[in-house]
Tab-separated table of C-alpha atoms in Angstrom:
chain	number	residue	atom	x	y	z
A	1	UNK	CA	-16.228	22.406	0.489
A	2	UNK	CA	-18.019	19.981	3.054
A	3	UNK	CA	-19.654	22.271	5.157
A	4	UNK	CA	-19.580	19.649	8.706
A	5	UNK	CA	-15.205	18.810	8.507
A	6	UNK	CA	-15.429	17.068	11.822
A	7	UNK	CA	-17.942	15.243	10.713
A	8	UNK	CA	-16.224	14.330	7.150
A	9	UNK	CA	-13.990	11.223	7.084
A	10	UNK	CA	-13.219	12.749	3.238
A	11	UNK	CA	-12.964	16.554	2.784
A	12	UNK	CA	-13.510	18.009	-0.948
A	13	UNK	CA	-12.325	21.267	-2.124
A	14	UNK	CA	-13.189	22.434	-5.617
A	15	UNK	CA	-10.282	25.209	-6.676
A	16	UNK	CA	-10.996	26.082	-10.209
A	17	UNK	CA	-9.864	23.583	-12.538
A	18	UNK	CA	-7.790	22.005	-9.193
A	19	UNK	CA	-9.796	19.402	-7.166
A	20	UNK	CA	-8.411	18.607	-3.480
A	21	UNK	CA	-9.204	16.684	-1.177
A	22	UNK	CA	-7.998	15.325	2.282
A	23	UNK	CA	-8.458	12.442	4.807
A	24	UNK	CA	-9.867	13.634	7.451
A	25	UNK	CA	-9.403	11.291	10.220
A	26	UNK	CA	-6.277	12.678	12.178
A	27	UNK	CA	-7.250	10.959	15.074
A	28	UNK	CA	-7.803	7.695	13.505
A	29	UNK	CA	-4.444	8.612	11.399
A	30	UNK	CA	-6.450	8.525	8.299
A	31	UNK	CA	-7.000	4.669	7.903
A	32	UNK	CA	-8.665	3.764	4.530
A	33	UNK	CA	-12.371	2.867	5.958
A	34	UNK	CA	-15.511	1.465	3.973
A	35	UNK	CA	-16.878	4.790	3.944
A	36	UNK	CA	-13.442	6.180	2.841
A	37	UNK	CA	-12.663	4.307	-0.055
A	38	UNK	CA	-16.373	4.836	-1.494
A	39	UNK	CA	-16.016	8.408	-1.164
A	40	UNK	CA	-12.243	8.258	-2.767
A	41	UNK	CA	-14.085	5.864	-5.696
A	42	UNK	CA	-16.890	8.474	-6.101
A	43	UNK	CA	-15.157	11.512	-6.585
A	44	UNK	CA	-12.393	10.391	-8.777
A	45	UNK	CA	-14.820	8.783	-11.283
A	46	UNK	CA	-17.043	12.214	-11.130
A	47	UNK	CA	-13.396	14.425	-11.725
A	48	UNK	CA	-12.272	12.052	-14.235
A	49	UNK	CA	-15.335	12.606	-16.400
A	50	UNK	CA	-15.267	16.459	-15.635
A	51	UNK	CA	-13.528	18.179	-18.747
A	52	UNK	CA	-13.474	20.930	-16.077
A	53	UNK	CA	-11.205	18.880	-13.929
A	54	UNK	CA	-7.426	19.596	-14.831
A	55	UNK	CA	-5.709	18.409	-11.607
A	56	UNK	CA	-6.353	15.872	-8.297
A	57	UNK	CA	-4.661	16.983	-5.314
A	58	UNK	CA	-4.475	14.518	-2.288
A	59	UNK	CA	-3.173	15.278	1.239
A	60	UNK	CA	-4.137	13.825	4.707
A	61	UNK	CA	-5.236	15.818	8.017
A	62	UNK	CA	-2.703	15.857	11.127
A	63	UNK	CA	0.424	14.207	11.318
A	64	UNK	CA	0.012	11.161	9.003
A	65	UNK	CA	-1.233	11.108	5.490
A	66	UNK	CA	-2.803	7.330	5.984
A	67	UNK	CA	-1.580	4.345	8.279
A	68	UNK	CA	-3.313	2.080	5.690
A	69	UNK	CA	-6.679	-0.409	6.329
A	70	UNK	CA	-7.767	0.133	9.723
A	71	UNK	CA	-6.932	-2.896	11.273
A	72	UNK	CA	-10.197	-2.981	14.151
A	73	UNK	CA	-12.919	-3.201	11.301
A	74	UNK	CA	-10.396	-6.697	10.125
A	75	UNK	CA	-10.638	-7.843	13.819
A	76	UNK	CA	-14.532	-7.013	14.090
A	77	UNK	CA	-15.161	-9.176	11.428
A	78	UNK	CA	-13.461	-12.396	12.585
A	79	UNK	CA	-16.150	-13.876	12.839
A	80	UNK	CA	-18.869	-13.140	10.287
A	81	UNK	CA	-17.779	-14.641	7.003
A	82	UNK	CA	-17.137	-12.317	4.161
A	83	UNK	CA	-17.506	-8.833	6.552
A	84	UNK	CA	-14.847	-6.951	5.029
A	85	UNK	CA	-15.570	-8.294	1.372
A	86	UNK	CA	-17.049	-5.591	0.251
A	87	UNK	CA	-14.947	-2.628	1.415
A	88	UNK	CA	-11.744	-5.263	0.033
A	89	UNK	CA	-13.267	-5.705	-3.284
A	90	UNK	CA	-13.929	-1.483	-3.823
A	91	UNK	CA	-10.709	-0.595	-2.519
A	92	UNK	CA	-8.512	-2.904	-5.401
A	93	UNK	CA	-10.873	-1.909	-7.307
A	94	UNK	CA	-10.303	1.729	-7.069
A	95	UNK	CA	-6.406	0.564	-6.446
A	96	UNK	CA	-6.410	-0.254	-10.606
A	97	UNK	CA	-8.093	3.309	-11.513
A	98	UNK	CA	-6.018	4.862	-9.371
A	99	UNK	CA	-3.312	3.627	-11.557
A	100	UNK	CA	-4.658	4.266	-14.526
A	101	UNK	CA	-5.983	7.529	-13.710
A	102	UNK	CA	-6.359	9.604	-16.880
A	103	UNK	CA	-5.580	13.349	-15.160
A	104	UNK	CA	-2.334	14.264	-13.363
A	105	UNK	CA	-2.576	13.832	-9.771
A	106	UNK	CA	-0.328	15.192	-7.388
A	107	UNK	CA	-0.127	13.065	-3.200
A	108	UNK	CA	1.021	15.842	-0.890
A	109	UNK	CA	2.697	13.169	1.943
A	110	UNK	CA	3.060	14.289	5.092
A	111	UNK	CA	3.349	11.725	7.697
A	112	UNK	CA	2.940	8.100	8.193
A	113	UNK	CA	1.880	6.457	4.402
A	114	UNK	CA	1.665	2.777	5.274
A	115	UNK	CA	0.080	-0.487	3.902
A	116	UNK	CA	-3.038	0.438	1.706
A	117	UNK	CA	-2.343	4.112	2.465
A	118	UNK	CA	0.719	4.318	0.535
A	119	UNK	CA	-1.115	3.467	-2.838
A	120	UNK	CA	-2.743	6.885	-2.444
A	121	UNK	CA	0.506	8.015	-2.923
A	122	UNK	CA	3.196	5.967	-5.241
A	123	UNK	CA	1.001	5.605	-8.023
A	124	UNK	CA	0.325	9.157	-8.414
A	125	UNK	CA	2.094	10.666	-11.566
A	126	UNK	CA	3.911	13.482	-9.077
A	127	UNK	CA	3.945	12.227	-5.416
A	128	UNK	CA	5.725	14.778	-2.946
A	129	UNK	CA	7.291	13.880	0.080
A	130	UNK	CA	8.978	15.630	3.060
A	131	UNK	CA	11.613	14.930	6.095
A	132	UNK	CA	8.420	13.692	8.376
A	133	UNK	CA	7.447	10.682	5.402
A	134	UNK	CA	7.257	7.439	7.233
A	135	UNK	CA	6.158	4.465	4.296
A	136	UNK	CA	6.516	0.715	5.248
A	137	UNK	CA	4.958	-2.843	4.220
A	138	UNK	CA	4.564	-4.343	7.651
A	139	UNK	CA	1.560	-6.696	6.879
A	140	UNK	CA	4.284	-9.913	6.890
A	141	UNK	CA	4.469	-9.540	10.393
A	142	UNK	CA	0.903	-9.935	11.089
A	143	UNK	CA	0.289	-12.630	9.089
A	144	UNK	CA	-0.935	-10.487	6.156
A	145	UNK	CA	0.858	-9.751	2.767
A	146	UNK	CA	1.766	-6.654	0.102
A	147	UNK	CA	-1.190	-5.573	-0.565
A	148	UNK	CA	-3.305	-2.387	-3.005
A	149	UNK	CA	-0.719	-3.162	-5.810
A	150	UNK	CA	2.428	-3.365	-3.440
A	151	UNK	CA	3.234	-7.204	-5.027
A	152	UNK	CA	3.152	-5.662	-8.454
A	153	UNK	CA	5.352	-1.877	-7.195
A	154	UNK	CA	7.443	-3.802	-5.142
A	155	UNK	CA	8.930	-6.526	-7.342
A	156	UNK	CA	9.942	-4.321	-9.576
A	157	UNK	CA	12.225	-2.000	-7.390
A	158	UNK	CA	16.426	-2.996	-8.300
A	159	UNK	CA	17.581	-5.820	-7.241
A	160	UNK	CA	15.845	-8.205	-4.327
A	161	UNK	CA	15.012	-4.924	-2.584
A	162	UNK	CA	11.001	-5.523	-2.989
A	163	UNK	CA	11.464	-9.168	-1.143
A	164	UNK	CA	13.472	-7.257	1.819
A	165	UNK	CA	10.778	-4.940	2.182
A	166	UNK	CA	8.014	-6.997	2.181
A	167	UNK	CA	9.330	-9.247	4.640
A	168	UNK	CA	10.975	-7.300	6.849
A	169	UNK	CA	8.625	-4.118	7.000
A	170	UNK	CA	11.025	-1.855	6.882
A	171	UNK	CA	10.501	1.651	7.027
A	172	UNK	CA	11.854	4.353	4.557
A	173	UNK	CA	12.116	7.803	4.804
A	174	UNK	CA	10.798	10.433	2.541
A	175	UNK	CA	14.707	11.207	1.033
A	176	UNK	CA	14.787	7.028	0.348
A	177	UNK	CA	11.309	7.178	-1.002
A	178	UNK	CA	12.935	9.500	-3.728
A	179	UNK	CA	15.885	7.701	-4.180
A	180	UNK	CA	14.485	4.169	-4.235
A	181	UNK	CA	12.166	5.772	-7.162
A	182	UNK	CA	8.611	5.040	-4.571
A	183	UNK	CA	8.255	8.920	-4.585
A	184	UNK	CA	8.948	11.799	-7.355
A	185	UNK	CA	9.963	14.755	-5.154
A	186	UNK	CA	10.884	15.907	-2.073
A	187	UNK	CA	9.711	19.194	-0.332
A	188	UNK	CA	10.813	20.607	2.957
A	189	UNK	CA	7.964	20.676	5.231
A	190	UNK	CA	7.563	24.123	5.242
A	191	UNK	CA	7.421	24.946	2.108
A	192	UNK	CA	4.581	22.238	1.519
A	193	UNK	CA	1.053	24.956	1.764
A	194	UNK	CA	2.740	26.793	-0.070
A	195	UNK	CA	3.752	24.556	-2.729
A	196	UNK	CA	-0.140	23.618	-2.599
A	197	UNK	CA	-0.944	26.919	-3.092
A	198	UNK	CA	1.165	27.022	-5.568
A	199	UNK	CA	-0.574	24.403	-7.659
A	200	UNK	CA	-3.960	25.659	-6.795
A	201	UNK	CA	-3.479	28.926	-8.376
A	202	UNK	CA	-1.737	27.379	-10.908
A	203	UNK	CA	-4.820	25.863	-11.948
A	204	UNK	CA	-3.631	23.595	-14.630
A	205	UNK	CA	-3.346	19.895	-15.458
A	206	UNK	CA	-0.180	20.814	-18.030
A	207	UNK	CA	2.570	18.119	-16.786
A	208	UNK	CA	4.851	19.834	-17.705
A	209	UNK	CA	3.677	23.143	-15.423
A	210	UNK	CA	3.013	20.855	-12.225
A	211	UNK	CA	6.082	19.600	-12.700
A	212	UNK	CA	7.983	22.961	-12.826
A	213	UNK	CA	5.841	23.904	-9.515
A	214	UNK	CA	6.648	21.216	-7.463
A	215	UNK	CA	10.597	21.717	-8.979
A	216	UNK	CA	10.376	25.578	-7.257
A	217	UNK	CA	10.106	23.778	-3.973
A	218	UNK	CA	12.009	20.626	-4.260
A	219	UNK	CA	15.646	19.750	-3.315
A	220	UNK	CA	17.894	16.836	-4.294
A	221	UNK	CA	18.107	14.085	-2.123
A	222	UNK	CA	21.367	12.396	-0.217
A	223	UNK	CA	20.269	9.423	1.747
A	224	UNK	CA	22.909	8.522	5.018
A	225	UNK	CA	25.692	6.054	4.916
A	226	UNK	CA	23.454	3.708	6.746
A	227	UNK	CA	20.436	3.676	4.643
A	228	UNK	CA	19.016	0.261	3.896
A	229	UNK	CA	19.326	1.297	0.155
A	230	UNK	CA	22.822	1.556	0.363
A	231	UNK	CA	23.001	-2.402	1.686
A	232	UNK	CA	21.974	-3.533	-1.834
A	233	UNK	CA	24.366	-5.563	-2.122
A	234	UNK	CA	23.707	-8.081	0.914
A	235	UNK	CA	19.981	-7.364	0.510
A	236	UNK	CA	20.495	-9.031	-3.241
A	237	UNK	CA	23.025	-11.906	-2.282
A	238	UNK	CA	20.265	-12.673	0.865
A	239	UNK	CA	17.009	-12.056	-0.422
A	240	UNK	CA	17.433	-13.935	-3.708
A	241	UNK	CA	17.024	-17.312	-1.841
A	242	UNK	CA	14.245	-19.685	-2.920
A	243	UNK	CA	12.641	-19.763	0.141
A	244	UNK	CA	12.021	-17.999	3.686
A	245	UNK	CA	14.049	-20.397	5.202
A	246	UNK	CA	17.445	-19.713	3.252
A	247	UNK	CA	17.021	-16.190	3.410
A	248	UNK	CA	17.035	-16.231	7.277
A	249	UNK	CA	20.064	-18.781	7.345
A	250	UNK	CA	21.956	-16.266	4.703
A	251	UNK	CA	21.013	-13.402	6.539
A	252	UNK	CA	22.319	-14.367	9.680
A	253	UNK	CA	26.204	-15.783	8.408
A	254	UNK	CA	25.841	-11.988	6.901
A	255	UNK	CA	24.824	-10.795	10.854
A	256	UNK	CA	28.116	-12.140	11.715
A	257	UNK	CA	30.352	-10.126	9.558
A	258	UNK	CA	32.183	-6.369	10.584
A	259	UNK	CA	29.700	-3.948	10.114
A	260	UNK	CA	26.381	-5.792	9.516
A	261	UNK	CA	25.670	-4.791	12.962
A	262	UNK	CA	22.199	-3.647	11.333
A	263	UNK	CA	21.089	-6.946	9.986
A	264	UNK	CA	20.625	-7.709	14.262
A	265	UNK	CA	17.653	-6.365	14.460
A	266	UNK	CA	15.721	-6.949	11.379
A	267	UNK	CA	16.775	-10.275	11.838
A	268	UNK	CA	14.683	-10.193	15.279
A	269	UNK	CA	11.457	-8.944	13.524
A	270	UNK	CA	11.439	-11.402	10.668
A	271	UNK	CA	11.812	-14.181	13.606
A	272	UNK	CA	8.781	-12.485	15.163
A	273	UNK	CA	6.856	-12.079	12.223
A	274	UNK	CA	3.949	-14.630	11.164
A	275	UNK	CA	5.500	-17.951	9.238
A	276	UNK	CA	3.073	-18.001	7.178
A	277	UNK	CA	2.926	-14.547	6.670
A	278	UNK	CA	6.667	-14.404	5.390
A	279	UNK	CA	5.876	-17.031	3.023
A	280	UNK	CA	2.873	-15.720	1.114
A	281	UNK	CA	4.768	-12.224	0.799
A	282	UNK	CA	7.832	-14.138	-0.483
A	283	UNK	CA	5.737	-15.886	-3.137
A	284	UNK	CA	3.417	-12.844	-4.158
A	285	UNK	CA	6.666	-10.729	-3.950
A	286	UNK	CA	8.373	-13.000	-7.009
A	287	UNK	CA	5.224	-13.918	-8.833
A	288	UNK	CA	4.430	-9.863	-9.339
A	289	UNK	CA	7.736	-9.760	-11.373
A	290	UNK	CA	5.420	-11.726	-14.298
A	291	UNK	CA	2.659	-10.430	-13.847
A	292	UNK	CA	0.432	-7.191	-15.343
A	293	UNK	CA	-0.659	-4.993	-12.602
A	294	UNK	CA	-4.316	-6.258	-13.064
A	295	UNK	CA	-3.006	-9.900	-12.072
A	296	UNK	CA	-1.902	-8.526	-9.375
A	297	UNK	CA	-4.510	-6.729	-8.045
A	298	UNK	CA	-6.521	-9.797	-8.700
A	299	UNK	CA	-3.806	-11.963	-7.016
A	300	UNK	CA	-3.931	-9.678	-3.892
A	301	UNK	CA	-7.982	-9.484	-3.643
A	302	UNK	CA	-7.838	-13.463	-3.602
A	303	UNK	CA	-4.944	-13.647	-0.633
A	304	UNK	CA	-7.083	-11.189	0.991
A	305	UNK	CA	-10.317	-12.839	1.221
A	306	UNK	CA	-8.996	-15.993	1.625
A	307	UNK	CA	-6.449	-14.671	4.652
A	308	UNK	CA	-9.713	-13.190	5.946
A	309	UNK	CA	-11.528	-16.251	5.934
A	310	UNK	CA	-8.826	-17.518	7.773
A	311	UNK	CA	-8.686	-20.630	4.697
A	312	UNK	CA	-5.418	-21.919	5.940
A	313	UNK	CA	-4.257	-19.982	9.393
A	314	UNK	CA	-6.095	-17.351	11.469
A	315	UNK	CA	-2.793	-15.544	11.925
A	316	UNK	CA	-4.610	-12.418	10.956
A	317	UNK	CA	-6.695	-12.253	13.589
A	318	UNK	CA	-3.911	-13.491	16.103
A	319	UNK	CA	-1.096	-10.283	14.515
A	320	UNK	CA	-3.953	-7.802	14.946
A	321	UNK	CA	-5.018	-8.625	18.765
A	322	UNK	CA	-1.362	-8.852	19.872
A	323	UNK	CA	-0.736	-5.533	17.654
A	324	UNK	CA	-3.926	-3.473	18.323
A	325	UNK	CA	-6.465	-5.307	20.677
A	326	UNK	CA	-4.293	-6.494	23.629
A	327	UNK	CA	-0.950	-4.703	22.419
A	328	UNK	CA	1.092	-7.697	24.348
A	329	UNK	CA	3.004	-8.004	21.293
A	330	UNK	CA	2.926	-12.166	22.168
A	331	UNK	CA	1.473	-13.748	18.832
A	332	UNK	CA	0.913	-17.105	18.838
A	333	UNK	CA	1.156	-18.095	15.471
A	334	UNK	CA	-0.130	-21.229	13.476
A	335	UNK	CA	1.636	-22.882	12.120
A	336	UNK	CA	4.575	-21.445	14.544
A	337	UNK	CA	7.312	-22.276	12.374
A	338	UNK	CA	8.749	-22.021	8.942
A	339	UNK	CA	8.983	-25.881	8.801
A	340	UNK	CA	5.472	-26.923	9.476
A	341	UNK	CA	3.704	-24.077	7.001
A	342	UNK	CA	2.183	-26.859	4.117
A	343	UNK	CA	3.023	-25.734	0.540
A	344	UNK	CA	-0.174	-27.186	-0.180
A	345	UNK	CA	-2.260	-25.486	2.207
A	346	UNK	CA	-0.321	-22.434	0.999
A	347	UNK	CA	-1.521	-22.800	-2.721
A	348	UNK	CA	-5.219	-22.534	-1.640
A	349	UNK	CA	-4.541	-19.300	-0.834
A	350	UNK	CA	-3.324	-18.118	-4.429
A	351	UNK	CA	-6.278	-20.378	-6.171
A	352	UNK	CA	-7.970	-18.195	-8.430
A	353	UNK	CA	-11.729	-18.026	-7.709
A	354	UNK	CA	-14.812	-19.576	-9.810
A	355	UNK	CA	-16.074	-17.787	-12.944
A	356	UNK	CA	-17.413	-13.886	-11.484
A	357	UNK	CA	-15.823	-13.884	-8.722
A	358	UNK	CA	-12.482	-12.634	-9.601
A	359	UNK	CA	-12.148	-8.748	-9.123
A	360	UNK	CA	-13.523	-7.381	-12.485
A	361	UNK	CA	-11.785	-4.520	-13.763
A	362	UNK	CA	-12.758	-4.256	-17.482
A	363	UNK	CA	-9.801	-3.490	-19.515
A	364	UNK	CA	-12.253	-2.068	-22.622
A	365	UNK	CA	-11.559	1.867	-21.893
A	366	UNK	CA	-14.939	2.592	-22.937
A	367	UNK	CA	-16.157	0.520	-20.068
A	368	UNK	CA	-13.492	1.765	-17.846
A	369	UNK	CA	-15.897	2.524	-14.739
A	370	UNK	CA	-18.052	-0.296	-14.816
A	371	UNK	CA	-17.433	-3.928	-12.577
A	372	UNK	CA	-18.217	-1.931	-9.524
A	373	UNK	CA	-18.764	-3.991	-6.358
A	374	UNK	CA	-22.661	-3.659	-6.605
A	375	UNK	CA	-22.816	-5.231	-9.902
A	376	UNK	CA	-20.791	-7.988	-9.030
A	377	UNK	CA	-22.040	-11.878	-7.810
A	378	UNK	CA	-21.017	-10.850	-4.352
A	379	UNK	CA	-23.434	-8.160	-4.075
């Protein structure tokens, strides 16, 4: 184990045959940071190789398991070109093997799991949530998108539900996470450590036995009258619009019915939320239901570079100061309508980049490791 834990961003525990580890920045609610996602990226490669290695446990520190990109190293960058590439490039990088990983991992989810955080957790083959799970998308509403494979998981939810909750943010709880299929189990919070333990002494990668552990611990989920999943309906008849624009208008003759009291203020925060913002998740949103999670992936890394070079809009930069710099929660977006965001301006964004510079994540198995950022045309 890492002998200096307040000094560890990552924490590594070898159990046996069971590898754990944990974010370690409680403080910082365990945001995915450069050196996070190299240490993630370096110890799953290493376990994956290790015939020793049966079984990846992952858990975060405090009370969240991760809000997700941390938002001030974004901001710091504005103005240096390319000063997140890097970190951007490993982290969908890793976001493909995390996947595709080849041993059973199990996400212990305590907490906030947000944004890039939550792909450390709804990929995993067993992913265990409690009553204090918090998971959201709420990049549309500062001018980011779906992003770490979110385009690709969130399209193919029932229904129009992915396009709600990319555009809206919305937040479920660790009972809808299991019911909306984004999560496998859920585990009271006090039986979690010991459902760890559990798994630990278990010592196994057998499915089959994780499974049956985490089963000892679980309970069936009933989601409340007023969950969002149980609005499927209206979600499908107003979220299968072509465009931002006739969503909003449907949504709102919907606000005006008996009992849609709800829609009122979701309805506020798309009105807040970046134009442009809400129009790239929209399109990535319906073009992840044809596409292969590598497109994806590949799709995202280009919307996030280009968003980052502020190509079209700065909104970025503009949803992060109002959200985490000043905290006036006063955007001023450009464009600051629907009407004036350019569909052509709009496709630079999705442009695929020149010959090597796409995200390179060799499909050959044998190769499976290799198109790291360092041997890449960026580095």
């Amino acid at each position: 184990m890492a002998t200096n834990p307040d000094e560890e961003v990552v924490l590594t525990e070898n159990k046996g045959n069971v590898r754990l580890i944990t974010l370690n920045q409680p403080k910082k609610l365990n945001v995915i940071s450069p050196k996070v996602v190299y240490l993630l990226a370096e110890n799953l490669e290493k376990w994956e190789k290790d015939d020793d290695v049966k079984l990846v446990i992952i858990k975060g520190a405090g009370r969240a398991f991760s809000a997700g990109g941390d938002l001030k190293v974004f901001y710091t960058g504005k103005t240096t070109k390319d000063y997140c590439l890097e970190v951007v490039y490993r982290f969908y990088w890793l976001c493909y093997h995390i996947h595709t990983y080849k041993k059973p991992q199990v996400a212990l989810v305590h907490g906030i799991s947000m944004g890039g955080g939550a792909s450390l957790m709804v990929p995993m083959k067993f992913s265990v949530v409690t009553e204090k799970t918090v998971f959201a998308m709420p990049e549309a509403s500062i001018g980011f998108h779906t992003d770490c494979g979110f385009s690709y998981i969130l399209s193919h939810l029932p229904g129009h539900l992915g396009e709600y909750m990319a555009l809206t943010g919305t937040r479920l709880s660790g009972k809808e996470l299991v019911t909306a299929g984004l999560a496998t189990h859920f585990v009271p919070l006090d039986k979690l450590s010991m459902l760890e333990s559990n798994l630990v002494n278990l010592n196994s990668g057998d499915e089959n036995a994780v499974k049956s552990a985490i089963e000892e611990f679980s309970i069936s989920v009933d989601i409340s009258e007023e969950s969002v999943l149980n609005r499927q309906s209206i979600i499908d008849e107003c979220f299968s619009k072509d465009s931002v624009e006739e969503i909003l208008e449907s949504f709102e003759a919907e606000a005006t019915k008996e009992g849609n009291e709800w829609i009122t203020p979701v309805l506020k925060g798309l009105k807040q939320s970046s134009p442009i913002g809400l129009k790239i998740n929209l399109r990535s949103i319906r073009e992840g239901r044809k596409q292969t999670l590598l497109e994806c992936l590949k799709k995202e890394f280009r919307l996030t570079i280009n968003i980052l070079r502020a190509t079209i809009s700065g909104d970025i930069y503009e949803g992060i100061r109002a959200l985490t710099i000043d905290k006036d929660n006063s955007p001023k977006w450009d464009p600051p309508t629907l009407k004036e965001v350019d569909s052509e301006k709009l496709d630079l964004l999705f442009k695929p980049f020149g010959e090597g510079l796409e995200l390179n994540v060799p499909e050959n198995e044998e190769q499976r490791w290799s198109g790291k950022y360092e041997d890449s045309l960026y580095a």
